[in-house]
Short mmCIF file of C-alpha atoms in Angstrom, two decimals:
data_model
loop_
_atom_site.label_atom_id
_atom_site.label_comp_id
_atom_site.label_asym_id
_atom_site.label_seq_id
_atom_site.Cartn_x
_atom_site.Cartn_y
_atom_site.Cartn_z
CA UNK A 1 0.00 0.00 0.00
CA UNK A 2 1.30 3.54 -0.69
CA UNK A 3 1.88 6.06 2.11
CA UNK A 4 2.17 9.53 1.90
CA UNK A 5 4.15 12.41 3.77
CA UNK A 6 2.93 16.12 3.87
CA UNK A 7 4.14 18.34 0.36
CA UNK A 8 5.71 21.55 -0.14
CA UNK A 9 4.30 23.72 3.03
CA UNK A 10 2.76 26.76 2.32
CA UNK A 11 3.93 30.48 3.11
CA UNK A 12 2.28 29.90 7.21
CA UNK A 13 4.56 26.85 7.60
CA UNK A 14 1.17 24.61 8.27
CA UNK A 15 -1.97 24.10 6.57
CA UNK A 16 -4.98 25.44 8.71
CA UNK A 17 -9.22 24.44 8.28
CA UNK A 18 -11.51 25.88 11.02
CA UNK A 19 -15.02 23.63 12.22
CA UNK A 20 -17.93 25.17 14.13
CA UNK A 21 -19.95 22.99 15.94
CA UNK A 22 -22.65 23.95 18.54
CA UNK A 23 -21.01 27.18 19.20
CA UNK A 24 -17.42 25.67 19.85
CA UNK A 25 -14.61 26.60 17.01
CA UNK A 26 -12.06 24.12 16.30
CA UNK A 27 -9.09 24.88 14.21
CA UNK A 28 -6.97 22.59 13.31
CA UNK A 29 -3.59 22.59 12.00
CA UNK A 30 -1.61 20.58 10.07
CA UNK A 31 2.69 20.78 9.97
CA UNK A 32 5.05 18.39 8.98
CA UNK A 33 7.54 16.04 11.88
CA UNK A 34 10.41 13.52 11.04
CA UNK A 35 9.61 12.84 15.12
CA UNK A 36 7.78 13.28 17.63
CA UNK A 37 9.73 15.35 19.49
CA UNK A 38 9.03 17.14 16.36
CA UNK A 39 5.68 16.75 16.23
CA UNK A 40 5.65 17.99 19.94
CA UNK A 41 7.88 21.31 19.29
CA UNK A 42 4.81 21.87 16.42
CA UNK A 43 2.16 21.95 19.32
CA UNK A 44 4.19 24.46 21.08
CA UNK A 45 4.42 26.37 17.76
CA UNK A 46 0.67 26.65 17.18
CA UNK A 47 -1.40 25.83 19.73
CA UNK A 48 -3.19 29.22 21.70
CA UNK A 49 -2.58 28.76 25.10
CA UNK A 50 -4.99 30.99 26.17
CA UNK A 51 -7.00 28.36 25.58
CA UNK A 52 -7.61 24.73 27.45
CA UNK A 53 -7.29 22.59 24.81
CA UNK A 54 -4.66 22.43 22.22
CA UNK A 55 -5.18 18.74 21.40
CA UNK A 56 -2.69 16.49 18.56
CA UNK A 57 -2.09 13.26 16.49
CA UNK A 58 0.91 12.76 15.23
CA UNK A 59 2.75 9.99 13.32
CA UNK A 60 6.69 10.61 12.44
CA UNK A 61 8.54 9.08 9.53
CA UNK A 62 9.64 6.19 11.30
CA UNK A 63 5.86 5.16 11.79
CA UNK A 64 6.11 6.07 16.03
CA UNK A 65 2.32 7.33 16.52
CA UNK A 66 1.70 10.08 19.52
CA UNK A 67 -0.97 12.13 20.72
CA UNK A 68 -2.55 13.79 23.66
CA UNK A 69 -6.14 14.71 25.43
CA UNK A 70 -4.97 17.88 26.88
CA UNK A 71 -7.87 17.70 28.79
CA UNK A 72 -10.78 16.11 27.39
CA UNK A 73 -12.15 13.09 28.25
CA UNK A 74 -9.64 10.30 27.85
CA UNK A 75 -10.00 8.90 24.25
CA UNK A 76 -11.98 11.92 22.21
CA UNK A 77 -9.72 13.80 20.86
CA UNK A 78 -6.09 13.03 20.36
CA UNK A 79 -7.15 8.78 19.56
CA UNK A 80 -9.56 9.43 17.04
CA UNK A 81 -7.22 12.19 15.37
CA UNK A 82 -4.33 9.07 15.22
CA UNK A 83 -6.98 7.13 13.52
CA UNK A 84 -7.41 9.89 10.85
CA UNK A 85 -3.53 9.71 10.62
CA UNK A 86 -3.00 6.27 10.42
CA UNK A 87 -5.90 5.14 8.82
CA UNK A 88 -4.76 7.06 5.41
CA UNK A 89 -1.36 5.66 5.90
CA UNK A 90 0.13 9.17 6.53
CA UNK A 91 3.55 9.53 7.78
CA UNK A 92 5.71 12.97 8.85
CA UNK A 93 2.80 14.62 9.97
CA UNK A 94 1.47 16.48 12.67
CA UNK A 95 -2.05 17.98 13.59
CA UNK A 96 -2.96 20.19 16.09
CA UNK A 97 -6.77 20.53 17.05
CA UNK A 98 -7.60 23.81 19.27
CA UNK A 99 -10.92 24.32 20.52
CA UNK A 100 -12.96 27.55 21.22
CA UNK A 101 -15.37 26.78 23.57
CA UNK A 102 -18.89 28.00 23.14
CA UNK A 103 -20.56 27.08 26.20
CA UNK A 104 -22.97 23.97 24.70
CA UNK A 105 -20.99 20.31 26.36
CA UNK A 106 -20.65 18.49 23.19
CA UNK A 107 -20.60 14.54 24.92
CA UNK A 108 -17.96 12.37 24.24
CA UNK A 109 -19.54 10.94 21.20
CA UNK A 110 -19.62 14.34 20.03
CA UNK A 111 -16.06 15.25 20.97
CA UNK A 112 -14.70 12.32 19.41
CA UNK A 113 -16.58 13.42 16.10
CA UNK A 114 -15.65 17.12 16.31
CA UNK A 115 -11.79 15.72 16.87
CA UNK A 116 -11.53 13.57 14.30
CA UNK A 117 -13.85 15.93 11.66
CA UNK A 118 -11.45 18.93 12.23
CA UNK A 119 -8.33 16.72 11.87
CA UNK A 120 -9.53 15.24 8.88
CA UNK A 121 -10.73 18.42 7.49
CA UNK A 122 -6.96 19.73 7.89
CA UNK A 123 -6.08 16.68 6.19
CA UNK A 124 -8.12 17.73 2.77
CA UNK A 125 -6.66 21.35 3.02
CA UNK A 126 -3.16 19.93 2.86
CA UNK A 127 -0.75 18.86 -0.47
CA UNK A 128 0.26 15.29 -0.03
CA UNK A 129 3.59 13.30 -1.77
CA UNK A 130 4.37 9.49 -1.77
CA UNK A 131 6.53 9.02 0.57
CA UNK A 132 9.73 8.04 -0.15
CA UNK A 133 12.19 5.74 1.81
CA UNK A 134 14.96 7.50 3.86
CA UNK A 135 18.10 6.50 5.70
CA UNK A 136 19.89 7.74 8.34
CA UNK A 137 23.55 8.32 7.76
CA UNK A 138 26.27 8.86 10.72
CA UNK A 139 29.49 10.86 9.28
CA UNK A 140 32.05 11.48 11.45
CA UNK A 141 35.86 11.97 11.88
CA UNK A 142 35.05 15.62 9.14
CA UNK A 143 38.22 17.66 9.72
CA UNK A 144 36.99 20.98 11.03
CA UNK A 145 38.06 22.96 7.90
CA UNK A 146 35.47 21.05 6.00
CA UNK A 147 32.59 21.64 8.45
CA UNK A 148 31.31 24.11 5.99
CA UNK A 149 31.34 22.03 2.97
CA UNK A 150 29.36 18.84 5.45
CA UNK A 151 27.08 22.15 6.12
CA UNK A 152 26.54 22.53 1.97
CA UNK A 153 26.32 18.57 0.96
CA UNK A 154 23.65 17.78 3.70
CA UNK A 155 21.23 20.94 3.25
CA UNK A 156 22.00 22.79 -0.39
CA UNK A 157 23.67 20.35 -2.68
CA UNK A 158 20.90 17.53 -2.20
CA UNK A 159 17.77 19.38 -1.19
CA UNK A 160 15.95 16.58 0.24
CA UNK A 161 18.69 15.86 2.54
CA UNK A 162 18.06 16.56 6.23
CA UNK A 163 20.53 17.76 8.68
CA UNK A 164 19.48 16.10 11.93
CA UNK A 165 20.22 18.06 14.71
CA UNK A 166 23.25 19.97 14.33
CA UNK A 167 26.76 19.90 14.11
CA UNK A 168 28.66 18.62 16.81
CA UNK A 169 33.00 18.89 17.55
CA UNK A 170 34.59 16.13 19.42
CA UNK A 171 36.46 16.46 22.63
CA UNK A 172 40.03 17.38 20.39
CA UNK A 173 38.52 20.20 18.65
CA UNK A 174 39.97 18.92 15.32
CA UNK A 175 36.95 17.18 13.87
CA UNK A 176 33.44 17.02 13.46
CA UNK A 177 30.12 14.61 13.24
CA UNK A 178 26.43 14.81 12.04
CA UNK A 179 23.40 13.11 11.64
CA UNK A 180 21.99 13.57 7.99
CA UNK A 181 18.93 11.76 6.44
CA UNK A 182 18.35 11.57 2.90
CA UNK A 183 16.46 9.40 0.40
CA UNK A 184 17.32 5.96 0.24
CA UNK A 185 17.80 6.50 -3.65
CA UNK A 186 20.38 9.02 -3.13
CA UNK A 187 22.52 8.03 -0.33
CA UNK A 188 25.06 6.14 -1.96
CA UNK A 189 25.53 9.38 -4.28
CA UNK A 190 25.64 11.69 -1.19
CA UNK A 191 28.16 9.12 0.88
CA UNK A 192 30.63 9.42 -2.00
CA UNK A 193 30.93 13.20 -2.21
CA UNK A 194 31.00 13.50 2.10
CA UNK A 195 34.12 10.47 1.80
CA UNK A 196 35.47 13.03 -0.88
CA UNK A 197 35.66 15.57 2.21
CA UNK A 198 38.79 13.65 3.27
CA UNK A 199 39.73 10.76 1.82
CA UNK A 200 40.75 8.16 4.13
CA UNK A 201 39.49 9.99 6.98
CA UNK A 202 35.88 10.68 7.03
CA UNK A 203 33.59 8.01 7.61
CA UNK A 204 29.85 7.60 6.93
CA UNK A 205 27.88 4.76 7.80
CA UNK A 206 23.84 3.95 8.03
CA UNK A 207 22.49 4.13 11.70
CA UNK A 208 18.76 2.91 12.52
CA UNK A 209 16.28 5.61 13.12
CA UNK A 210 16.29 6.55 17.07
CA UNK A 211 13.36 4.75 18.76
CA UNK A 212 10.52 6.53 19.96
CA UNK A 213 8.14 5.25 22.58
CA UNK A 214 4.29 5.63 21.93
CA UNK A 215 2.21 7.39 24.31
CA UNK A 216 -1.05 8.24 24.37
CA UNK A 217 0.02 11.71 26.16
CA UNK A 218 2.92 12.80 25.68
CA UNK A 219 2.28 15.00 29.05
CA UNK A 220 2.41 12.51 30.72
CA UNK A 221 5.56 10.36 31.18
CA UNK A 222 5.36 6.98 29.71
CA UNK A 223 6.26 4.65 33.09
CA UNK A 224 3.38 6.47 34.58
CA UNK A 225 0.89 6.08 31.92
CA UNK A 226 1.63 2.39 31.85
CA UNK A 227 1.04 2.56 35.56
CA UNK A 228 -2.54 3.45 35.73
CA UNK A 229 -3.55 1.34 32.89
CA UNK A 230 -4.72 -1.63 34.07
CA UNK A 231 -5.44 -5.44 31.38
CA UNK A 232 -9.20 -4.50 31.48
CA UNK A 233 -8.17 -1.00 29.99
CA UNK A 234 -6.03 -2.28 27.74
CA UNK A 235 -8.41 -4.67 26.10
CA UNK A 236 -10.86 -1.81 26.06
CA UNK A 237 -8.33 0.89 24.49
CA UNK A 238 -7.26 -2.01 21.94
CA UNK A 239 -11.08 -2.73 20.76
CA UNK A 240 -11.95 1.15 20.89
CA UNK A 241 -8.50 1.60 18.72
CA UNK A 242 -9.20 -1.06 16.24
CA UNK A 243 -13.00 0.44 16.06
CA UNK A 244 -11.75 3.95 15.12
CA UNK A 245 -9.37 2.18 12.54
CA UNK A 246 -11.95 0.62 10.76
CA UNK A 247 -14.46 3.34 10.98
CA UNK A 248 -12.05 5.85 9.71
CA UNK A 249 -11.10 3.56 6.90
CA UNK A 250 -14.80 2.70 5.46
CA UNK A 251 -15.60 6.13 5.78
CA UNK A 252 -12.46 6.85 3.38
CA UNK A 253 -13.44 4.40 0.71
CA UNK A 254 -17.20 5.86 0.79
CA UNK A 255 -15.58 9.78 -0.01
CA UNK A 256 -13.34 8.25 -2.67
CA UNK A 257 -15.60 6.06 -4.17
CA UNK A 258 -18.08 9.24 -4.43
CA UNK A 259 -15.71 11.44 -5.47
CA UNK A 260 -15.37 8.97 -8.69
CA UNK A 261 -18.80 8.91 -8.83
CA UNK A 262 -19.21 12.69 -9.45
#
């Protein structure tokens, strides 16, 4: 199956829809995150904290899922946005789902479906690409007068390479080492030219992806969310996940399947 990764942003740095239901605004809006520490910084970015909610979904390259309440009702806002995420196989993105309050309680049926409709409707607004495999290359051992030419292969020379992080100089002070990620397709090209830095010195290898832990809130640290979730809630968190899943999926085949109908 093909999965897809957030486009060319626009001008904002996010795409941005707006719901109003029963007198409660909810704007959502949509970034992109190679983590979720990424995804995370994003909610910082954009969320109003004037307000109580600034709930989000997000899923990073590596397929590590995240998301957060923020204060709702356990399971009405940040799982159903996930499902929205995950159920249209989107990867490297983030949503963030404010909400306005307008003084009507919506339910938690009605939460859930206010959530998940203003996620969703940021999901429309956005551009969307196939997403394309990437690897994560180590380089190290860069003498430090070629710490500007590292700086020019990873983010100008091959403009879908990533420079992860930034820069760092060992203890001696006479080299360097960086994280870059880059298409699969183009790594061997882009290891050649950072060996050509200094031959027989620099070396590049691929590294796995960090690992991320999945948390339903990423408020709240995982060890104690594990804690106070006991088999019964698991079982009921799994069917209630697996639910959404399916519900977000048949709901995606009806739109497409009208949309090439029309």
């Amino acid at each position: 199956a093909k999965r897809f990764q957030p486009g060319t942003l626009p001008a904002a740095g996010f795409w941005e829809a707006q719901l109003e239901i029963k007198k409660s605004r909810f704007v959502a809006r949509l970034g992109r995150c190679a983590t979720l520490d990424g995804a995370r910084a994003f909610r910082r970015e954009v969320g109003d904290f004037r307000c109580s909610h600034n709930c989000w979904a997000g899923v990073s390259l590596t397929g590590a899922a995240g998301s957060s309440d923020d204060g709702e009702p356990s399971g009405t806002a940040g799982l159903p946005m996930r499902a929205v995420l995950e159920g249209g196989s989107l990867f490297g993105v983030v949503v963030v789902v404010t909400r306005y309050y307008g003084g009507i309680k919506l339910g938690t049926g009605g939460l859930v479906r206010a959530y998940s409709s203003a996620c969703r409707a940021a999901v429309e607004a956005a551009e969307w690409e196939e997403l394309v495999e990437q690897v994560l290359l180590q380089v190290s051992q860069v003498p430090t007068n070629q710490v500007s030419a590292l700086y020019r292969l990873a983010n100008k020379d091959h403009g879908t390479a990533e420079l992860i992080g930034d820069v760092s100089f060992v203890a001696d002070g006479l080299t360097a080492e960086a994280l870059v990620r880059v298409p699969r397709t183009q790594a061997d090209e882009l290891s050649a030219e950072l060996l050509a830095l200094a031959r027989g010195e620099v070396e590049v290898k691929e590294v796995p992806e960090p690992g991320e832990a999945i948390c339903e809130d990423a408020e709240v640290p995982l060890e104690a969310a594990e804690d106070n979730i006991s088999s019964e809630d698991e079982d009921s968190m799994d069917e209630e996940w697996e639910m959404l899943l399916r519900e977000e999926r048949e709901e995606r085949r009806e739109r497409k399947e009208l949309a090439e109908r029309e």
